[in-house]
Coordinates of C-alpha atoms and ligand atoms in Angstrom, one line a residue:
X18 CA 149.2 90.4 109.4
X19 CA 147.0 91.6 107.0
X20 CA 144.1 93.2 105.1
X21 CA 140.5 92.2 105.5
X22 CA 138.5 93.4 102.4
X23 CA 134.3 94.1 103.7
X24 CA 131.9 93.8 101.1
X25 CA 134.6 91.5 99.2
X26 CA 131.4 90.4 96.7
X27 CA 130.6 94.1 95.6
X28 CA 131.5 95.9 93.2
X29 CA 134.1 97.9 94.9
X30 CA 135.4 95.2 97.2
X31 CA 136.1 92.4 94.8
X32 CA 138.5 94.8 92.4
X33 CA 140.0 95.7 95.9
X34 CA 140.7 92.2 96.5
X35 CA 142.1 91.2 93.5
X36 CA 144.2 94.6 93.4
X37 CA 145.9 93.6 96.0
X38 CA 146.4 90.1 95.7
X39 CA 147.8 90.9 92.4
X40 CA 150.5 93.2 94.4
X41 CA 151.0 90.5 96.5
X42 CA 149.7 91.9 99.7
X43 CA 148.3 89.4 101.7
X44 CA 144.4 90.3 101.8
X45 CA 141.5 88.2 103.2
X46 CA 137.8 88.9 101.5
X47 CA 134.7 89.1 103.9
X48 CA 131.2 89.3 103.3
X49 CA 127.9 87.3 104.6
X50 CA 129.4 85.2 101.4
X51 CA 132.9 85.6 101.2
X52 CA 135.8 83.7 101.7
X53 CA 135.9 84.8 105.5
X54 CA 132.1 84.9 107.1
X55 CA 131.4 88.4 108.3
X56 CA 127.9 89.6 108.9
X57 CA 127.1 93.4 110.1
X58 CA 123.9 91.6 112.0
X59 CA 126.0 88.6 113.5
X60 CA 128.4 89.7 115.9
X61 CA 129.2 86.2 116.5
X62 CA 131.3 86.4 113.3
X63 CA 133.0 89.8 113.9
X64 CA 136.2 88.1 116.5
X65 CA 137.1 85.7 113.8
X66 CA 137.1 88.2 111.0
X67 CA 139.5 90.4 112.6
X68 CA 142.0 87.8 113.7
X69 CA 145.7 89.2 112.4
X70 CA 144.0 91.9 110.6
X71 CA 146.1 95.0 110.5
X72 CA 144.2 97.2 107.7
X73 CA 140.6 97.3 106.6
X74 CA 138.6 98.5 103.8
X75 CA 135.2 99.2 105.0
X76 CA 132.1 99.4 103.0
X77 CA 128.8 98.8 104.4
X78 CA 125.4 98.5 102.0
X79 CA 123.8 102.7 101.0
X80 CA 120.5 102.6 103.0
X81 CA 120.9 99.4 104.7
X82 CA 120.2 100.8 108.4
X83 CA 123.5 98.7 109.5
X84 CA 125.6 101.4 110.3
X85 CA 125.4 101.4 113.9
X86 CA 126.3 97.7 113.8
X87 CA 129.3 98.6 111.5
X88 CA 130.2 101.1 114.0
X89 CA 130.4 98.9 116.7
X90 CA 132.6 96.6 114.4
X91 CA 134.8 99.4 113.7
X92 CA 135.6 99.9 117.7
X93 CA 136.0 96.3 117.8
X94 CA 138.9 96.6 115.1
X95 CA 140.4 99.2 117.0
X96 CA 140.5 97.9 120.1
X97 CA 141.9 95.0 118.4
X98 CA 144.9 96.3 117.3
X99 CA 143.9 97.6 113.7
X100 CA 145.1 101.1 112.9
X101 CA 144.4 101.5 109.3
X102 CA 141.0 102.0 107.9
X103 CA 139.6 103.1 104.4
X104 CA 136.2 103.4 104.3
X105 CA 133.9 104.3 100.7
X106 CA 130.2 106.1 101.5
X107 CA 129.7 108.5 98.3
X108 CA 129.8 111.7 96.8
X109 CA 127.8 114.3 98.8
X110 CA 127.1 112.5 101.9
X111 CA 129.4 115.4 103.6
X112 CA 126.8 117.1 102.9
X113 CA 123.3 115.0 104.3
X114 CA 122.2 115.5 107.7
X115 CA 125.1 114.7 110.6
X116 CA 122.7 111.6 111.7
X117 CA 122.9 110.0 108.5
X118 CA 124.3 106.6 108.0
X119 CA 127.3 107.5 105.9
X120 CA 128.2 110.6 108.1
X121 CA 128.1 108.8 111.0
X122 CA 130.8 106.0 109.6
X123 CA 132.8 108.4 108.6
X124 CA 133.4 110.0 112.1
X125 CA 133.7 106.8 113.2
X126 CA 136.5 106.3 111.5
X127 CA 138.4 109.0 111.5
X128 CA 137.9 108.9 115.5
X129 CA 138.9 105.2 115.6
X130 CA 142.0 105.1 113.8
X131 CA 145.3 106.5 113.6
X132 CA 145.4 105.8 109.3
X133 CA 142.0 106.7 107.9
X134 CA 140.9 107.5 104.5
X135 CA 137.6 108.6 103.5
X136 CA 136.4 108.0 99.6
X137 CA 133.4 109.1 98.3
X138 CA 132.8 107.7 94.5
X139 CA 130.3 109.2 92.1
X140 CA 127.7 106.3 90.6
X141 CA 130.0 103.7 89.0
X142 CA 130.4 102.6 85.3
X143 CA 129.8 99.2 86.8
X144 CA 126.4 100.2 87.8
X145 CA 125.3 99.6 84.1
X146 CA 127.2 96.1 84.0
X147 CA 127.0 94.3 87.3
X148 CA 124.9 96.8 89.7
X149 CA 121.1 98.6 90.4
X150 CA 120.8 99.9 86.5
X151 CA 121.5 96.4 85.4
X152 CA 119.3 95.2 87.9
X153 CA 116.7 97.2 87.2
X154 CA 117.2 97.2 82.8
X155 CA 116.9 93.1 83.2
X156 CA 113.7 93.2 84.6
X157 CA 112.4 95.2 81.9
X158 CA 114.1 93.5 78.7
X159 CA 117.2 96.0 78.3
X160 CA 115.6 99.1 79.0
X161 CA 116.4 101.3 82.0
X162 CA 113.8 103.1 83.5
X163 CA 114.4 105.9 86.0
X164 CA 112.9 109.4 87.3
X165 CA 115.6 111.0 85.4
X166 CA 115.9 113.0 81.5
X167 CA 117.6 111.0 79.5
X168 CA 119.9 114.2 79.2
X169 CA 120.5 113.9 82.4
X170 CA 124.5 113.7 83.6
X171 CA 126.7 111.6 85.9
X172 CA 130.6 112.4 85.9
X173 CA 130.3 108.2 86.4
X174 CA 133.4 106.7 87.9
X175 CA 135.3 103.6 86.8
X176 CA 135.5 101.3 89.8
X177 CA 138.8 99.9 89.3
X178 CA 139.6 103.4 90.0
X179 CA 138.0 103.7 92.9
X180 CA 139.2 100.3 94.1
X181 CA 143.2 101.4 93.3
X182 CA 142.5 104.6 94.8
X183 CA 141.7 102.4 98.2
X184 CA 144.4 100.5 97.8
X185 CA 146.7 103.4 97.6
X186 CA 145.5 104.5 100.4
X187 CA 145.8 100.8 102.1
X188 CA 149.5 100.8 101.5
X189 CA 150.5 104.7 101.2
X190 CA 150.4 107.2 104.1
X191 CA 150.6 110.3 101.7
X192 CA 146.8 109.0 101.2
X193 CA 145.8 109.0 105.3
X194 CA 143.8 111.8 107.3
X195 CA 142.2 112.7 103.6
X196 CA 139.0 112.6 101.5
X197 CA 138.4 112.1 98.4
X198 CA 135.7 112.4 96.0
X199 CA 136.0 110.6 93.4
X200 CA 134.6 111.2 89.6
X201 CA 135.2 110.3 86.2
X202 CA 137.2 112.7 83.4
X203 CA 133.7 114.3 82.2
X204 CA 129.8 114.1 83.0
X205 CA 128.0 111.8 80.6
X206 CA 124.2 111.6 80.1
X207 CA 121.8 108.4 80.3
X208 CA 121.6 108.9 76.6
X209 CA 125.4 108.9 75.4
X210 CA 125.4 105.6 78.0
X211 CA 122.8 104.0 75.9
X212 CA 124.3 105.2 72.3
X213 CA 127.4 103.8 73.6
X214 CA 125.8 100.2 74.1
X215 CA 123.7 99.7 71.0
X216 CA 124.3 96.8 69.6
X217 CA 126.3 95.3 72.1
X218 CA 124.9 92.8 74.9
X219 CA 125.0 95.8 77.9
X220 CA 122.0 94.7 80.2
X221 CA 120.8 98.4 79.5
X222 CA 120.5 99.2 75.7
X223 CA 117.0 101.4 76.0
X224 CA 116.7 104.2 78.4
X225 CA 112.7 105.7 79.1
X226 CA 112.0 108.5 82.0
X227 CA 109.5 107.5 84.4
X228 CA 107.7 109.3 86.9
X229 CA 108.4 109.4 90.6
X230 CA 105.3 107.0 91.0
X231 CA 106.2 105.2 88.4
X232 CA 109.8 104.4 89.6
X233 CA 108.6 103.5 93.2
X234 CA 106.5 100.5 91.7
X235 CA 109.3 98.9 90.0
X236 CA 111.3 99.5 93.0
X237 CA 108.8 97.8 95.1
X238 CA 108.5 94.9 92.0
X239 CA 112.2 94.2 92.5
X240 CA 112.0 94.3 96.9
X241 CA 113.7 97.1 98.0
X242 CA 112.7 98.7 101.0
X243 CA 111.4 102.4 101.5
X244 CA 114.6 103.4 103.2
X245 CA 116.8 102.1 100.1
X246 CA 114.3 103.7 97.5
X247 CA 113.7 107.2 99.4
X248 CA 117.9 107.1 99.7
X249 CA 117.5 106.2 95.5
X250 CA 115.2 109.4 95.4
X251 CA 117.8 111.7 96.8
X252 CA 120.5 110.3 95.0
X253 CA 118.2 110.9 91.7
X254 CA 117.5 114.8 93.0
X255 CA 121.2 115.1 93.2
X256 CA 121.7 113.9 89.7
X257 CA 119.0 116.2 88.3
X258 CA 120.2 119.1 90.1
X259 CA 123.3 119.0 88.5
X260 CA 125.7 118.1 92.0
X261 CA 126.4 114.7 90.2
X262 CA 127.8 116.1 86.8
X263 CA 130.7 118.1 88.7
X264 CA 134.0 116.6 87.7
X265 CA 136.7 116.1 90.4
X266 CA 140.7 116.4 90.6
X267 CA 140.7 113.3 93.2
X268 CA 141.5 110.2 90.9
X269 CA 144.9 112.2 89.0
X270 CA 145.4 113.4 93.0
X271 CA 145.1 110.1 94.4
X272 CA 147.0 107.8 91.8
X273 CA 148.5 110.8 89.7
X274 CA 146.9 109.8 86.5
X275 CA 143.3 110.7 84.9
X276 CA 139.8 108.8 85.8
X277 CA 139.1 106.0 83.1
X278 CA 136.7 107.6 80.6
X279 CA 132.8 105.6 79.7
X280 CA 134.2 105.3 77.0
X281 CA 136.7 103.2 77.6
X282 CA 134.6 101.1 80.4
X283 CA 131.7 100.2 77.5
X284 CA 134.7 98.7 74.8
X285 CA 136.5 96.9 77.6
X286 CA 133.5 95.2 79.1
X287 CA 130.5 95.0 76.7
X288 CA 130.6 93.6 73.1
Ligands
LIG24 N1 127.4 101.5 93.2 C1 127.5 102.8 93.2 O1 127.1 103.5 92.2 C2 128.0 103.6 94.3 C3 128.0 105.0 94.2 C4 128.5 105.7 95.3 C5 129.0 105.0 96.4 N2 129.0 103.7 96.5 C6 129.5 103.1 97.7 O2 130.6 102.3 97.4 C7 130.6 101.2 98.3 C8 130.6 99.9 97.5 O3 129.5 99.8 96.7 P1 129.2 98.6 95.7 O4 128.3 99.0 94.7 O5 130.5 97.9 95.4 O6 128.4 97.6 96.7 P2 127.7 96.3 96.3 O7 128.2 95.8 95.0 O8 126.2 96.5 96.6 O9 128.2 95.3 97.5 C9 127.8 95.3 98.8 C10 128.6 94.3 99.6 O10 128.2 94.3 100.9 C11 128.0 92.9 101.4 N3 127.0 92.9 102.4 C12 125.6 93.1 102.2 N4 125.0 92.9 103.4 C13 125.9 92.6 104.3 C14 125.9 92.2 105.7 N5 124.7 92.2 106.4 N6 127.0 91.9 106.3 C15 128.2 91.9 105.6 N7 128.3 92.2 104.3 C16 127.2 92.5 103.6 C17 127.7 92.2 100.1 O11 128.1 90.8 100.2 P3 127.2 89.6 100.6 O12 125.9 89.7 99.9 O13 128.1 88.4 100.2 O14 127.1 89.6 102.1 C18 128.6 92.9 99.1 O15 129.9 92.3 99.1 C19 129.4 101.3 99.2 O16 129.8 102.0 100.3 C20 128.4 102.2 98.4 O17 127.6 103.0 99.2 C21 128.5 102.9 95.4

């Protein structure tokens, strides 16, 4: 029996996967292009995933209009036999409308299962690495360019903490029937990000504010839909509000030590 890892090619999923691999759980890695095939659209694919699963870490694409398929999957677990489920949405989605994608998953499971865990991370470090700001910085030779001051701050989250933080709550019942949000030590601006990567080879060395306008075209130049981008805007109105510079207790509470600082993130993984 064991673990089957969603989104096992993200960011989140793949530390999960090799987190506990390296604790030498036995863990299988899904994805439209993992290891085992699962697709949220193919429910052809869904019986085969779940075979002698027993524990599952759910994560399902911001904006991607697949939660009601994810839902589905998630009764299918259940009636299945699976009992433990950690699912990640994101900081403040408690707080979007009850319809909304990430609120509705999260009922889901916490109806569905007996062992649930809810985790919500902040943007991650890995955003300026692997994810959207590196995305978006390559396709305009280093420099990211959002709707946002440069002095505007993230309390950014590491996310090998939030992927031991799932784990812990994969393997450790103290962690079930909880939520937690999950931030880094301190908020950090766009600008102390970029100072921190000068003269290293970060995809993002240059940071420039754009307008709202001016943001949607490049978001359009790169493919993503209007659903993804409008979810982007909130996100960004969040940020400049201030609701994602609040710094959390839920890292030291969930693996009783402190958040990995930027810091730390930029000298371990750019040079
Ligand atoms: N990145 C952030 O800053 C951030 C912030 C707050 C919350 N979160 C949340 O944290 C979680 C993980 O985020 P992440 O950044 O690690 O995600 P990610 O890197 O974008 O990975 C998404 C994963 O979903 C898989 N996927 C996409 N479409 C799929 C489909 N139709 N069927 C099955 N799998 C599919 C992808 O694999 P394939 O392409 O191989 O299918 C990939 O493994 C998400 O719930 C996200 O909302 C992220």
């Amino acid at each position: 029996m064991s673990t089957l890892v969603t989104g096992a090619t993200g960011q989140v999923g793949r530390r999960v996967l090799t987190e506990l691999r390296r604790r030498g759980l036995p863990a299988a890695g899904a994805s439209r292009d993992g290891e085992v095939r699962l697709d949220w659209t193919d429910t052809t694919s869904w019986e085969p995933a779940l075979e002698g699963v027993e524990s599952l870490f759910v994560t399902v694409p911001m904006a991607s209009g697949l939660a009601d398929r994810a839902g589905a999957f998630l009764e299918r677990a259940a009636g299945s036999g699976v009992r433990t489920a950690v699912l990640t949405t994101a900081m403040g989605s408690e707080n979007g409308p009850p319809d909304s994608e990430q609120r509705v998953l999260e009922r889901r499971v916490r109806e569905l299962f007996d062992h649930w865990t809810v985790v919500r991370p902040n943007w991650l470090d890995q955003d300026f690495t692997e994810g959207l700001f590196a995305r978006l910085a390559r396709s305009r030779n280093g420099r990211l360019e959002l709707p946002l001051s440069k002095r505007a701050e993230v309390s950014f989250v590491d996310a090998r903490d939030v992927a031991h933080t799932v784990v812990a709550a994969l393997t450790d019942d103290s962690l079930h029937g909880r939520e937690y949000t999950l931030t880094g030590p301190a908020p950090v601006s766009f600008r102390d990000v970029v100072r921190m990567t000068k003269g290293t080879e970060s995809p993002v060395w240059r940071y420039k504010k754009v307008d709202e306008a001016g943001f949607y075209f490049r978001a359009t130049n790169m493919g993503w839909s209007d659903r993804y981008v409008d979810t982007l805007n909130e996100r960004f109105r969040a940020v400049a509000d201030g609701r994602a510079a609040v710094v959390t207790e839920d890292v030291r509470r969930a693996l009783g030590r402190d958040p990995v600082p930027v810091a730390k993130f930029v000298r371990e993984s750019v040079h």
